[in-house]
Amino acid sequence: MKKILLTGDRPTGALHLGHYVGSLQNRVEMQTQFETYILIADIQAYTDNHHQPELIKKHILEVLADYLAVGIDPAHSSICLQSHMKGLFELTQYLSNLTSFDQLKHNPTLKIELEQKKINNLSFISYPVSQAADILGFRANCVPVGADQSPILELTNRLGQSFNKQYKMDLFPKIKGEYSVCSRLMGIDGHNKMSKSLNNAIFLKDSIDEVKKKVLKMYTDPLHLKVEDPGHLENNVVAYYLDIFDPDKQGLAQLKDKYVAGGIADIVLKNRLIEVLEAFISPIRDKRLQLSNNPDYLLSVLKTGTDAGNNKVEDTMKIVRNIFCLKL
Ligand code: TRP
C-alpha cells in the first residue's frame, strides 16, 4: 500500500517561482509514489484574511489552475478544499485540548509571523493546531513543506503522540517532514524570500512583458560600470536565477566565465534570463489560460478531490468521535 502524502497552500494569491522551486516541482515528482492529497487551506487563509472572503474564493481557483498547469495530475493527486472538510474542524477542537498556550507562543514559525503581521486573533494564534489536524486527520506519513514550517510539524508529532498516549491507541502515525532543497527562493529584490506581499515575485502567470520588466529591474553588479570591466557573480541576482533556471549548464558556465573576465554587458545576462524564464513560464501560462476558461472543469476537480479527502478523514473521525461523542 502506498504511504500517504499531504501538503497544502493558503489561497492568498496566484503562485510564483518561489512556490515552484520550493514545493510544486517536488509534488509533481512525488505524486505517483504516494497516495497524494493537496489541501487548499482556505480556512487557514481566513485566519489573517477574514476581511476579504471574495478574494480568497477567487484565489482558490487561481491556485488550482496553477497546480494543474505545472503538472499536478488529478489522476494521482486529490486536491481538497479545507472549508468543505468538517472533520478537520472537529479534530482541531480535540487537539486544542492537548495544546497549551505557551506551546503556541513559543512556536518559532508563529512567533515570527505574529511579529511581522501584527495580528493576534485567536484563530491565527491557533492555526498551527488546525494545521496539525489537517495532517493528522489524513494520517499522513509524509508532509513536504518549506523548512520554515518545521516547528509546526514538530507540534503535529507531539500532538499526535500525546493523543495516542492519552486515549491509549495507535491512531496517529509519526510524520516525516520532507523539506525542499530550495525552500527559500530569493525575490527579485535580491534580499528577501520571494513573496507576493513583498512585491518581489515573478508569477507563473506573468506575461512576457511582465517577466521582461522584472528582469530588467534586477540588480546585477554595481562595480560593473563598463562592459570591459570584470563582472562579479556574488550577490548578482540575475546570475542567481540563471543558476537555478538555465537548463544549459555548460552554456551558462561559459557565459559566467566571460562575464567574470570582462567584456560582457549586464544586459547580455539579463537577456539570457528573460529567454530562460520565458521558455519555462510560457507553456505553464498557456495551460493556465486554457484552464481558467473552463471553471466548470476546475470545480469538478476540486469536488472529486474533496470527496476523496473526506473519505480519508472520515475514517479517522469515526474513531475520534467514538472516544468523545455520546451516541444519539
Ligand atoms: N501553512 C501552509 C502554508 O502556509 C499551508 C497548509 C495548511 C499546510 N495546512 C497544511 C501545509 C497541511 C502542509 C500540510 O503554506
PDB file of N, CA, C and O and ligand atoms in Angstrom, residues 6-10 19 27 39-41 44 82 113 127 130-132 134-135 143-145 148-149 152-153, ligand 1:
ATOM      1  N   LEU A   6       0.555  14.412   2.399  1.00  0.00           N
ATOM      2  CA  LEU A   6      -0.354  15.566   2.462  1.00  0.00           C
ATOM      3  C   LEU A   6       0.464  16.842   2.473  1.00  0.00           C
ATOM      4  O   LEU A   6       1.475  16.961   3.176  1.00  0.00           O
ATOM      5  N   THR A   7       0.022  17.797   1.665  1.00  0.00           N
ATOM      6  CA  THR A   7       0.619  19.116   1.750  1.00  0.00           C
ATOM      7  C   THR A   7      -0.444  20.136   1.380  1.00  0.00           C
ATOM      8  O   THR A   7      -1.569  19.764   1.058  1.00  0.00           O
ATOM      9  N   GLY A   8      -0.117  21.406   1.460  1.00  0.00           N
ATOM     10  CA  GLY A   8      -1.154  22.385   1.171  1.00  0.00           C
ATOM     11  C   GLY A   8      -0.636  23.794   1.042  1.00  0.00           C
ATOM     12  O   GLY A   8       0.540  24.071   1.306  1.00  0.00           O
ATOM     13  N   ASP A   9      -1.527  24.671   0.628  1.00  0.00           N
ATOM     14  CA  ASP A   9      -1.204  26.094   0.496  1.00  0.00           C
ATOM     15  C   ASP A   9      -2.396  26.917   0.937  1.00  0.00           C
ATOM     16  O   ASP A   9      -3.542  26.506   0.759  1.00  0.00           O
ATOM     17  N   ARG A  10      -2.099  28.101   1.447  1.00  0.00           N
ATOM     18  CA  ARG A  10      -3.173  29.065   1.694  1.00  0.00           C
ATOM     19  C   ARG A  10      -3.487  29.759   0.376  1.00  0.00           C
ATOM     20  O   ARG A  10      -2.562  30.260  -0.270  1.00  0.00           O
ATOM     21  N   HIS A  19       7.178  29.294  -5.187  1.00  0.00           N
ATOM     22  CA  HIS A  19       6.369  28.099  -4.911  1.00  0.00           C
ATOM     23  C   HIS A  19       6.832  26.949  -5.799  1.00  0.00           C
ATOM     24  O   HIS A  19       6.848  25.798  -5.382  1.00  0.00           O
ATOM     25  N   ARG A  27       6.276  18.137  -5.622  1.00  0.00           N
ATOM     26  CA  ARG A  27       4.983  17.440  -5.579  1.00  0.00           C
ATOM     27  C   ARG A  27       4.731  16.676  -6.869  1.00  0.00           C
ATOM     28  O   ARG A  27       4.205  15.568  -6.844  1.00  0.00           O
ATOM     29  N   LEU A  39      -4.063  20.101  -0.010  1.00  0.00           N
ATOM     30  CA  LEU A  39      -5.145  20.832   0.630  1.00  0.00           C
ATOM     31  C   LEU A  39      -5.066  22.312   0.281  1.00  0.00           C
ATOM     32  O   LEU A  39      -4.034  22.952   0.515  1.00  0.00           O
ATOM     33  N   ILE A  40      -6.138  22.848  -0.282  1.00  0.00           N
ATOM     34  CA  ILE A  40      -6.200  24.304  -0.449  1.00  0.00           C
ATOM     35  C   ILE A  40      -6.807  24.831   0.851  1.00  0.00           C
ATOM     36  O   ILE A  40      -7.984  24.619   1.141  1.00  0.00           O
ATOM     37  N   ALA A  41      -5.942  25.472   1.648  1.00  0.00           N
ATOM     38  CA  ALA A  41      -6.291  25.754   3.046  1.00  0.00           C
ATOM     39  C   ALA A  41      -6.966  27.119   3.153  1.00  0.00           C
ATOM     40  O   ALA A  41      -6.396  28.086   3.666  1.00  0.00           O
ATOM     41  N   GLN A  44      -7.505  28.247   6.801  1.00  0.00           N
ATOM     42  CA  GLN A  44      -6.279  28.821   7.363  1.00  0.00           C
ATOM     43  C   GLN A  44      -6.026  30.224   6.792  1.00  0.00           C
ATOM     44  O   GLN A  44      -5.585  31.126   7.503  1.00  0.00           O
ATOM     45  N   GLN A  82     -10.355  22.841   2.051  1.00  0.00           N
ATOM     46  CA  GLN A  82     -10.432  22.696   3.512  1.00  0.00           C
ATOM     47  C   GLN A  82     -11.799  23.069   4.085  1.00  0.00           C
ATOM     48  O   GLN A  82     -12.304  22.387   4.982  1.00  0.00           O
ATOM     49  N   GLU A 113       5.755  35.199  12.630  1.00  0.00           N
ATOM     50  CA  GLU A 113       4.593  35.720  11.906  1.00  0.00           C
ATOM     51  C   GLU A 113       3.811  36.730  12.743  1.00  0.00           C
ATOM     52  O   GLU A 113       3.329  37.735  12.227  1.00  0.00           O
ATOM     53  N   TYR A 127      -3.600  28.641  14.515  1.00  0.00           N
ATOM     54  CA  TYR A 127      -3.586  27.959  13.220  1.00  0.00           C
ATOM     55  C   TYR A 127      -2.637  26.751  13.172  1.00  0.00           C
ATOM     56  O   TYR A 127      -2.920  25.776  12.470  1.00  0.00           O
ATOM     57  N   SER A 130      -4.706  23.813  13.885  1.00  0.00           N
ATOM     58  CA  SER A 130      -5.554  23.446  12.749  1.00  0.00           C
ATOM     59  C   SER A 130      -4.722  22.736  11.673  1.00  0.00           C
ATOM     60  O   SER A 130      -5.163  21.762  11.054  1.00  0.00           O
ATOM     61  N   GLN A 131      -3.487  23.197  11.505  1.00  0.00           N
ATOM     62  CA  GLN A 131      -2.625  22.528  10.519  1.00  0.00           C
ATOM     63  C   GLN A 131      -2.254  21.119  10.987  1.00  0.00           C
ATOM     64  O   GLN A 131      -2.168  20.186  10.184  1.00  0.00           O
ATOM     65  N   ALA A 132      -2.050  20.970  12.298  1.00  0.00           N
ATOM     66  CA  ALA A 132      -1.779  19.627  12.836  1.00  0.00           C
ATOM     67  C   ALA A 132      -2.985  18.724  12.567  1.00  0.00           C
ATOM     68  O   ALA A 132      -2.838  17.546  12.210  1.00  0.00           O
ATOM     69  N   ASP A 134      -5.088  18.999  10.082  1.00  0.00           N
ATOM     70  CA  ASP A 134      -5.056  18.643   8.653  1.00  0.00           C
ATOM     71  C   ASP A 134      -4.195  17.397   8.453  1.00  0.00           C
ATOM     72  O   ASP A 134      -4.591  16.427   7.804  1.00  0.00           O
ATOM     73  N   ILE A 135      -3.013  17.458   9.047  1.00  0.00           N
ATOM     74  CA  ILE A 135      -2.037  16.392   8.802  1.00  0.00           C
ATOM     75  C   ILE A 135      -2.475  15.088   9.475  1.00  0.00           C
ATOM     76  O   ILE A 135      -2.453  14.012   8.876  1.00  0.00           O
ATOM     77  N   VAL A 143       4.990  14.797   4.788  1.00  0.00           N
ATOM     78  CA  VAL A 143       4.452  16.151   4.622  1.00  0.00           C
ATOM     79  C   VAL A 143       5.529  17.070   4.034  1.00  0.00           C
ATOM     80  O   VAL A 143       6.372  17.584   4.774  1.00  0.00           O
ATOM     81  N   PRO A 144       5.523  17.250   2.724  1.00  0.00           N
ATOM     82  CA  PRO A 144       6.549  18.126   2.145  1.00  0.00           C
ATOM     83  C   PRO A 144       6.150  19.598   2.316  1.00  0.00           C
ATOM     84  O   PRO A 144       5.081  20.009   1.874  1.00  0.00           O
ATOM     85  N   VAL A 145       6.999  20.348   2.983  1.00  0.00           N
ATOM     86  CA  VAL A 145       6.735  21.780   3.215  1.00  0.00           C
ATOM     87  C   VAL A 145       8.066  22.536   3.168  1.00  0.00           C
ATOM     88  O   VAL A 145       9.135  21.942   3.126  1.00  0.00           O
ATOM     89  N   ASP A 148      10.678  26.510   6.841  1.00  0.00           N
ATOM     90  CA  ASP A 148      10.133  27.397   7.874  1.00  0.00           C
ATOM     91  C   ASP A 148       8.952  26.764   8.625  1.00  0.00           C
ATOM     92  O   ASP A 148       8.555  27.240   9.681  1.00  0.00           O
ATOM     93  N   GLN A 149       8.397  25.687   8.063  1.00  0.00           N
ATOM     94  CA  GLN A 149       7.240  25.047   8.710  1.00  0.00           C
ATOM     95  C   GLN A 149       7.637  23.927   9.672  1.00  0.00           C
ATOM     96  O   GLN A 149       6.765  23.288  10.262  1.00  0.00           O
ATOM     97  N   ILE A 152       6.019  23.567  13.055  1.00  0.00           N
ATOM     98  CA  ILE A 152       4.607  23.137  13.043  1.00  0.00           C
ATOM     99  C   ILE A 152       4.535  21.617  12.928  1.00  0.00           C
ATOM    100  O   ILE A 152       3.692  20.975  13.549  1.00  0.00           O
ATOM    101  N   LEU A 153       5.454  21.052  12.169  1.00  0.00           N
ATOM    102  CA  LEU A 153       5.455  19.583  12.066  1.00  0.00           C
ATOM    103  C   LEU A 153       5.872  18.939  13.388  1.00  0.00           C
ATOM    104  O   LEU A 153       5.357  17.887  13.770  1.00  0.00           O
TER     105      LEU A 153
HETATM  106  N1  TRP B   1       0.709  26.531   6.307  1.00  0.00           N
HETATM  107  C1  TRP B   1       0.833  26.108   4.951  1.00  0.00           C
HETATM  108  C2  TRP B   1       1.315  27.314   4.128  1.00  0.00           C
HETATM  109  O1  TRP B   1       1.189  28.430   4.573  1.00  0.00           O
HETATM  110  C3  TRP B   1      -0.462  25.622   4.347  1.00  0.00           C
HETATM  111  C4  TRP B   1      -1.034  24.379   4.971  1.00  0.00           C
HETATM  112  C5  TRP B   1      -2.254  24.270   5.593  1.00  0.00           C
HETATM  113  C6  TRP B   1      -0.441  23.081   5.023  1.00  0.00           C
HETATM  114  N2  TRP B   1      -2.461  23.016   6.016  1.00  0.00           N
HETATM  115  C7  TRP B   1      -1.378  22.247   5.684  1.00  0.00           C
HETATM  116  C8  TRP B   1       0.779  22.552   4.584  1.00  0.00           C
HETATM  117  C9  TRP B   1      -1.094  20.905   5.938  1.00  0.00           C
HETATM  118  C10 TRP B   1       1.049  21.205   4.843  1.00  0.00           C
HETATM  119  C11 TRP B   1       0.117  20.377   5.495  1.00  0.00           C
HETATM  120  O2  TRP B   1       1.783  27.125   3.039  1.00  0.00           O
END
